Amino acid sequence: MPLVPTADLVARAAAARGCVAAFNVITLEHAEAIARGAEEAGFPAILQISENAVRYHGGRIAPLAAASGAVAEASGVGLSLHLDHATDLRLVQQAADTGFSSAMFDAGALPHAENVTATAAAAAWAHGAGLWLEAELGYVGGKPDAPASAHADGVRTDPAEALDFVNRTGVDALAVAVGSSHAMTRRTAALDHALIARLRRTVPVPLVLHGSSGVPDEELGAAVRVGMVKINFGTALNIAFTRTVRAVLSEEPVQVDPRTYLGAARASVADTVRDLLTRLAASPPAEGDTGQRGTDDHRHGSVGQ
Ligand code: G3H
Ligand code: ZN
């Protein structure tokens, strides 16, 4: 199955009132595990490579992008390639040449006016290059000189400001602050469902949830039912990966073949991806929904309802 565009996966998910999950790729084993987990669950997914992951690979985007793209091409489900949390427009420009169909431009740490200007420029460039662009509204109402990460504790996105931001920047999707935080290792986050519903009614583009590893299954299901479309996971995969490496090496302290512990870690990440996708799909439908879940062939469709 070919690499598919992120725009198609998100549009199908939004049309079905479901979601599409996006998983962060750091190594080849992550990409292989995400593909395997998505195949086992029978749902499409987005492979995300972050600016931080590119930095880890010596600042070179092409090797991991090429490997992830090749994994997607060989997959039995639709997988797309997305650049995550890019703060440098030059990296977005490199992504356009290396198989990505989408990017998140993250100017959320800038003061609001600068975030709007930088994001509008990034969206104009991305659209000219055929890329779908996600952005983040990085500060919350009434304090234009007090930037904060949209995913910091306590920060929330104001619906009227989100509408204005989307109108002024022309972005295709918006990451919003509704109670999740990045890099949580326990699933204890509580989301503001009423705010998600208001954002969905107000904002004309699909909403994106970051920091989903810290959100319990039932909260994720509720978030999708009231309007979240793209659900980003990273830390959950790394917990599985690292826990498994640690277990294998402590059981076999003389082991030197990396295929033993990396292979076990890859299998563990695949199980995590499969389980996250399966549980998202199992969340009960929203009130008034017809019960239809995505498309008939859900390998191209969406997860959850
Ligand atoms: O952009 C990526 C996600 O927001 C990942 O967040 O590592 O907390 O799941 P997480
Ligand atoms: Zn994120």
Coordinates of C-alpha atoms and ligand atoms in Angstrom, one line a residue:
M1 CA 0.0 0.0 0.0
P2 CA 1.5 3.4 -0.9
L3 CA 2.4 6.1 1.5
V4 CA -0.9 8.1 1.8
P5 CA -1.3 11.8 2.4
T6 CA -2.0 13.0 6.0
A7 CA -4.7 15.3 4.6
D8 CA -6.6 12.3 3.4
L9 CA -6.4 10.4 6.7
V10 CA -7.5 13.4 8.7
A11 CA -10.3 14.3 6.3
R12 CA -11.7 10.8 6.4
A13 CA -11.5 10.7 10.2
A14 CA -13.2 14.1 10.5
A15 CA -16.0 13.1 8.0
A16 CA -16.6 9.9 9.9
R17 CA -16.6 11.8 13.3
G18 CA -13.7 9.5 14.3
C19 CA -10.0 10.1 14.7
V20 CA -6.7 9.2 13.3
A21 CA -3.8 8.4 15.6
A22 CA -0.3 9.8 15.0
F23 CA 2.8 8.1 16.5
N24 CA 6.2 9.5 17.0
V25 CA 9.1 7.8 15.2
I26 CA 12.6 8.1 16.7
T27 CA 14.3 5.0 15.2
L28 CA 13.6 2.5 12.4
E29 CA 12.3 0.1 15.0
H30 CA 9.6 2.7 16.0
A31 CA 8.5 3.0 12.3
E32 CA 8.4 -0.8 11.9
A33 CA 6.5 -1.3 15.2
I34 CA 3.9 1.4 14.4
A35 CA 3.3 -0.2 11.0
R36 CA 2.9 -3.7 12.5
G37 CA 0.6 -2.4 15.3
A38 CA -1.5 -0.5 12.8
E39 CA -1.8 -3.6 10.6
E40 CA -2.7 -5.8 13.5
A41 CA -5.4 -3.4 14.6
G42 CA -6.5 -2.8 11.0
F43 CA -6.4 1.0 11.1
P44 CA -4.4 3.6 9.3
A45 CA -2.0 5.9 11.2
I46 CA 0.4 8.8 10.9
L47 CA 4.1 8.3 11.3
Q48 CA 5.5 11.5 12.9
I49 CA 9.1 12.6 13.0
S50 CA 9.8 15.5 15.3
E51 CA 12.4 18.3 14.9
N52 CA 13.9 16.8 18.1
A53 CA 14.2 13.4 16.4
V54 CA 15.9 15.0 13.4
R55 CA 18.3 16.7 15.8
Y56 CA 19.0 13.3 17.4
H57 CA 19.9 12.0 13.9
G58 CA 22.6 14.7 13.5
G59 CA 20.2 17.3 12.0
R60 CA 19.6 15.1 8.9
I61 CA 16.0 14.5 8.1
A62 CA 16.4 12.3 5.0
P63 CA 17.7 9.0 6.5
L64 CA 14.8 8.4 9.0
A65 CA 12.3 9.9 6.5
A66 CA 13.4 7.5 3.8
A67 CA 13.3 4.6 6.1
S68 CA 9.9 5.5 7.5
G69 CA 8.6 6.1 4.0
A70 CA 9.8 2.7 2.9
V71 CA 8.1 1.1 5.9
A72 CA 4.9 2.8 4.9
E73 CA 5.1 1.7 1.3
A74 CA 5.4 -1.9 2.4
S75 CA 2.6 -1.7 4.9
G76 CA -0.8 -3.3 4.6
V77 CA -2.6 -0.2 6.0
G78 CA -2.5 3.5 5.0
L79 CA 0.4 5.3 6.7
S80 CA 1.4 8.9 6.1
L81 CA 4.5 10.8 7.0
H82 CA 4.3 14.0 9.1
L83 CA 6.9 16.4 10.5
D84 CA 6.1 17.1 14.1
H85 CA 6.8 20.3 16.2
A86 CA 9.0 22.0 13.6
T87 CA 10.1 25.5 14.9
D88 CA 12.3 26.1 11.9
L89 CA 10.7 26.8 8.5
R90 CA 13.8 25.5 6.8
L91 CA 13.1 22.0 8.2
V92 CA 9.5 22.2 6.8
Q93 CA 11.1 23.0 3.5
Q94 CA 13.4 20.0 3.7
A95 CA 10.4 17.8 4.6
A96 CA 8.6 18.7 1.4
D97 CA 11.6 17.2 -0.5
T98 CA 11.8 14.0 1.6
G99 CA 8.4 12.3 1.3
F100 CA 6.4 14.2 4.0
S101 CA 2.9 15.2 3.1
S102 CA 2.3 17.3 6.2
A103 CA 4.0 19.2 9.0
M104 CA 3.3 20.9 12.3
F105 CA 4.8 24.3 12.5
D106 CA 5.2 25.1 16.1
A107 CA 5.6 28.8 16.9
G108 CA 3.7 28.4 20.1
A109 CA 6.6 29.7 22.3
L110 CA 6.5 33.1 20.5
P111 CA 4.4 36.0 21.6
H112 CA 1.0 35.8 20.0
A113 CA 1.5 38.4 17.2
E114 CA 4.7 36.7 16.2
N115 CA 3.1 33.3 16.3
V116 CA 0.4 34.5 13.9
T117 CA 2.9 36.1 11.5
A118 CA 5.3 33.2 11.4
T119 CA 2.5 30.6 11.1
A120 CA 0.8 32.5 8.3
A121 CA 4.1 32.6 6.4
A122 CA 4.7 28.9 7.1
A123 CA 1.2 27.9 5.9
A124 CA 1.5 30.0 2.7
W125 CA 4.8 28.3 1.9
A126 CA 3.5 24.8 2.8
H127 CA 0.5 25.2 0.7
G128 CA 2.6 26.3 -2.2
A129 CA 4.6 23.1 -1.8
G130 CA 1.5 20.9 -1.4
L131 CA 2.0 20.3 2.3
W132 CA -0.9 20.1 4.8
L133 CA 0.0 22.3 7.8
E134 CA -0.9 21.9 11.5
A135 CA -0.1 24.7 14.0
E136 CA -0.5 25.4 17.6
L137 CA -2.1 28.3 19.4
G138 CA 0.5 29.0 22.1
Y139 CA -0.9 31.5 24.4
V140 CA -4.2 31.8 26.1
G141 CA -6.5 34.8 26.1
G142 CA -5.9 38.3 27.2
K143 CA -2.2 38.3 27.8
P144 CA -0.5 38.9 24.5
D145 CA 2.9 39.3 26.1
A146 CA 2.8 36.2 28.1
P147 CA 3.6 33.3 25.8
A148 CA 3.2 29.8 27.2
S149 CA 3.2 26.3 25.6
A150 CA -0.3 25.3 24.7
H151 CA 0.4 22.1 26.4
A152 CA 1.7 23.4 29.7
D153 CA -0.2 22.6 32.8
G154 CA -3.3 24.8 33.3
V155 CA -3.1 26.4 29.8
R156 CA -6.3 26.4 27.8
T157 CA -7.1 27.5 24.3
D158 CA -9.8 30.2 23.9
P159 CA -12.3 29.4 21.1
A160 CA -12.6 32.9 19.8
E161 CA -8.9 33.3 19.7
A162 CA -8.5 30.0 18.0
L163 CA -11.0 31.0 15.3
D164 CA -9.1 34.3 14.7
F165 CA -5.8 32.4 14.6
V166 CA -7.0 29.9 12.0
N167 CA -8.6 32.7 9.9
R168 CA -5.4 34.8 10.0
T169 CA -3.0 32.0 9.3
G170 CA -4.9 29.7 7.0
V171 CA -3.7 26.5 8.7
D172 CA -5.3 23.1 8.0
A173 CA -5.5 21.8 11.6
L174 CA -5.0 23.3 15.1
A175 CA -3.4 21.8 18.2
V176 CA -5.3 23.0 21.2
A177 CA -4.7 23.1 24.9
V178 CA -7.5 21.2 26.7
G179 CA -5.8 19.6 29.6
S180 CA -3.1 17.3 28.2
S181 CA 0.6 17.7 28.8
H182 CA 3.6 16.3 26.9
A183 CA 5.7 13.4 28.2
M184 CA 3.5 12.2 31.0
T185 CA 4.5 8.7 32.1
R186 CA 1.2 8.0 33.9
R187 CA -2.2 8.3 32.3
T188 CA -3.8 10.7 34.7
A189 CA -4.7 13.7 32.6
A190 CA -8.3 15.0 32.7
L191 CA -9.5 16.8 29.6
D192 CA -12.0 19.7 29.4
H193 CA -14.7 18.0 27.3
A194 CA -16.9 21.1 27.3
L195 CA -14.1 23.2 25.9
I196 CA -13.3 20.6 23.2
A197 CA -17.0 20.7 22.1
R198 CA -16.9 24.6 22.0
L199 CA -13.7 24.5 20.0
R200 CA -15.1 22.1 17.6
R201 CA -18.2 24.2 17.1
T202 CA -16.1 27.4 16.6
V203 CA -12.9 26.3 14.8
P204 CA -13.3 25.4 11.1
V205 CA -10.4 23.0 10.9
P206 CA -9.8 19.6 12.6
L207 CA -8.5 19.7 16.2
V208 CA -5.3 18.0 17.3
L209 CA -4.6 16.5 20.8
H210 CA -1.0 16.5 21.8
G211 CA 0.4 14.7 24.8
S212 CA -2.1 11.9 24.5
S213 CA 0.1 9.3 26.3
G214 CA -0.9 10.8 29.6
V215 CA -4.7 10.6 28.8
P216 CA -6.7 7.6 30.0
D217 CA -8.6 5.5 27.4
E218 CA -12.0 6.7 28.5
E219 CA -10.9 10.4 28.3
L220 CA -9.5 9.8 24.8
G221 CA -12.8 8.3 23.7
A222 CA -14.7 11.2 25.2
A223 CA -12.4 13.7 23.5
V224 CA -13.0 12.1 20.1
R225 CA -16.7 12.0 20.6
V226 CA -16.8 15.7 21.2
G227 CA -14.5 16.7 18.4
M228 CA -10.8 15.7 18.6
V229 CA -9.6 14.3 15.2
K230 CA -5.8 13.8 15.3
I231 CA -4.5 12.1 18.4
N232 CA -0.7 12.3 19.0
F233 CA 1.2 9.6 21.0
G234 CA 4.9 9.5 21.7
T235 CA 5.8 8.7 25.3
A236 CA 3.6 5.6 25.5
L237 CA 5.7 4.0 22.8
N238 CA 9.0 5.0 24.5
I239 CA 7.8 3.6 27.8
A240 CA 7.2 0.2 26.2
F241 CA 10.4 0.4 24.2
T242 CA 12.6 1.3 27.2
R243 CA 10.9 -1.0 29.7
T244 CA 11.5 -3.9 27.4
V245 CA 15.2 -3.1 26.7
R246 CA 15.7 -2.8 30.4
A247 CA 14.0 -6.1 31.1
V248 CA 15.9 -8.1 28.4
L249 CA 19.3 -6.7 29.4
S250 CA 18.7 -7.4 33.1
E251 CA 17.6 -10.9 32.4
E252 CA 20.6 -11.5 30.0
P253 CA 23.4 -9.2 31.3
V254 CA 26.0 -10.8 29.0
Q255 CA 23.9 -10.3 25.8
V256 CA 25.7 -8.2 23.2
D257 CA 23.5 -8.7 20.1
P258 CA 21.2 -5.6 19.7
R259 CA 18.7 -7.6 17.8
T260 CA 17.7 -9.4 21.0
Y261 CA 16.7 -6.3 22.9
L262 CA 15.7 -4.0 20.0
G263 CA 13.6 -6.8 18.5
A264 CA 11.8 -7.3 21.8
A265 CA 11.4 -3.6 22.2
R266 CA 9.9 -3.3 18.7
A267 CA 7.4 -6.1 19.4
S268 CA 6.4 -4.3 22.6
V269 CA 5.9 -1.0 20.8
A270 CA 3.8 -2.8 18.2
D271 CA 1.6 -4.2 20.9
T272 CA 1.2 -0.8 22.4
V273 CA 0.2 0.8 19.1
R274 CA -2.2 -2.1 18.4
D275 CA -3.8 -1.7 21.8
L276 CA -4.1 2.1 21.6
L277 CA -5.8 1.9 18.2
T278 CA -8.1 -0.9 19.2
R279 CA -9.2 0.8 22.4
L280 CA -9.8 4.1 20.5
A281 CA -12.0 2.2 18.0
A282 CA -13.9 0.6 20.9
S283 CA -15.0 3.9 22.4
P284 CA -18.8 4.2 22.3
P285 CA -20.3 6.4 19.6
A286 CA -21.4 10.0 20.3
E287 CA -25.1 10.6 21.0
G288 CA -27.0 10.8 17.8
D289 CA -24.3 9.0 15.7
T290 CA -25.5 6.4 13.3
G291 CA -23.0 3.8 14.5
Q292 CA -21.1 3.9 11.2
R293 CA -17.4 3.6 11.9
G294 CA -15.2 5.2 9.4
T295 CA -15.3 3.7 5.9
D296 CA -16.2 0.2 4.9
D297 CA -12.5 -0.5 4.3
H298 CA -11.1 0.8 7.5
R299 CA -7.5 0.2 6.5
H300 CA -7.9 3.6 4.8
G301 CA -10.5 5.0 7.2
S302 CA -10.6 6.3 10.7
V303 CA -10.5 5.1 14.3
G304 CA -13.1 5.7 16.9
Q305 CA -16.3 7.6 16.7
Ligands
G3H1 O1 3.6 15.7 19.2 C1 3.6 14.6 19.8 C2 2.8 14.3 20.9 O2 2.2 15.4 21.4 C3 3.3 13.3 21.9 O3 3.0 13.5 23.2 O4 4.7 12.0 24.1 O5 3.1 13.0 25.6 O6 2.4 11.3 24.0 P1 3.3 12.4 24.3
ZN2 ZN 3.2 17.3 20.7

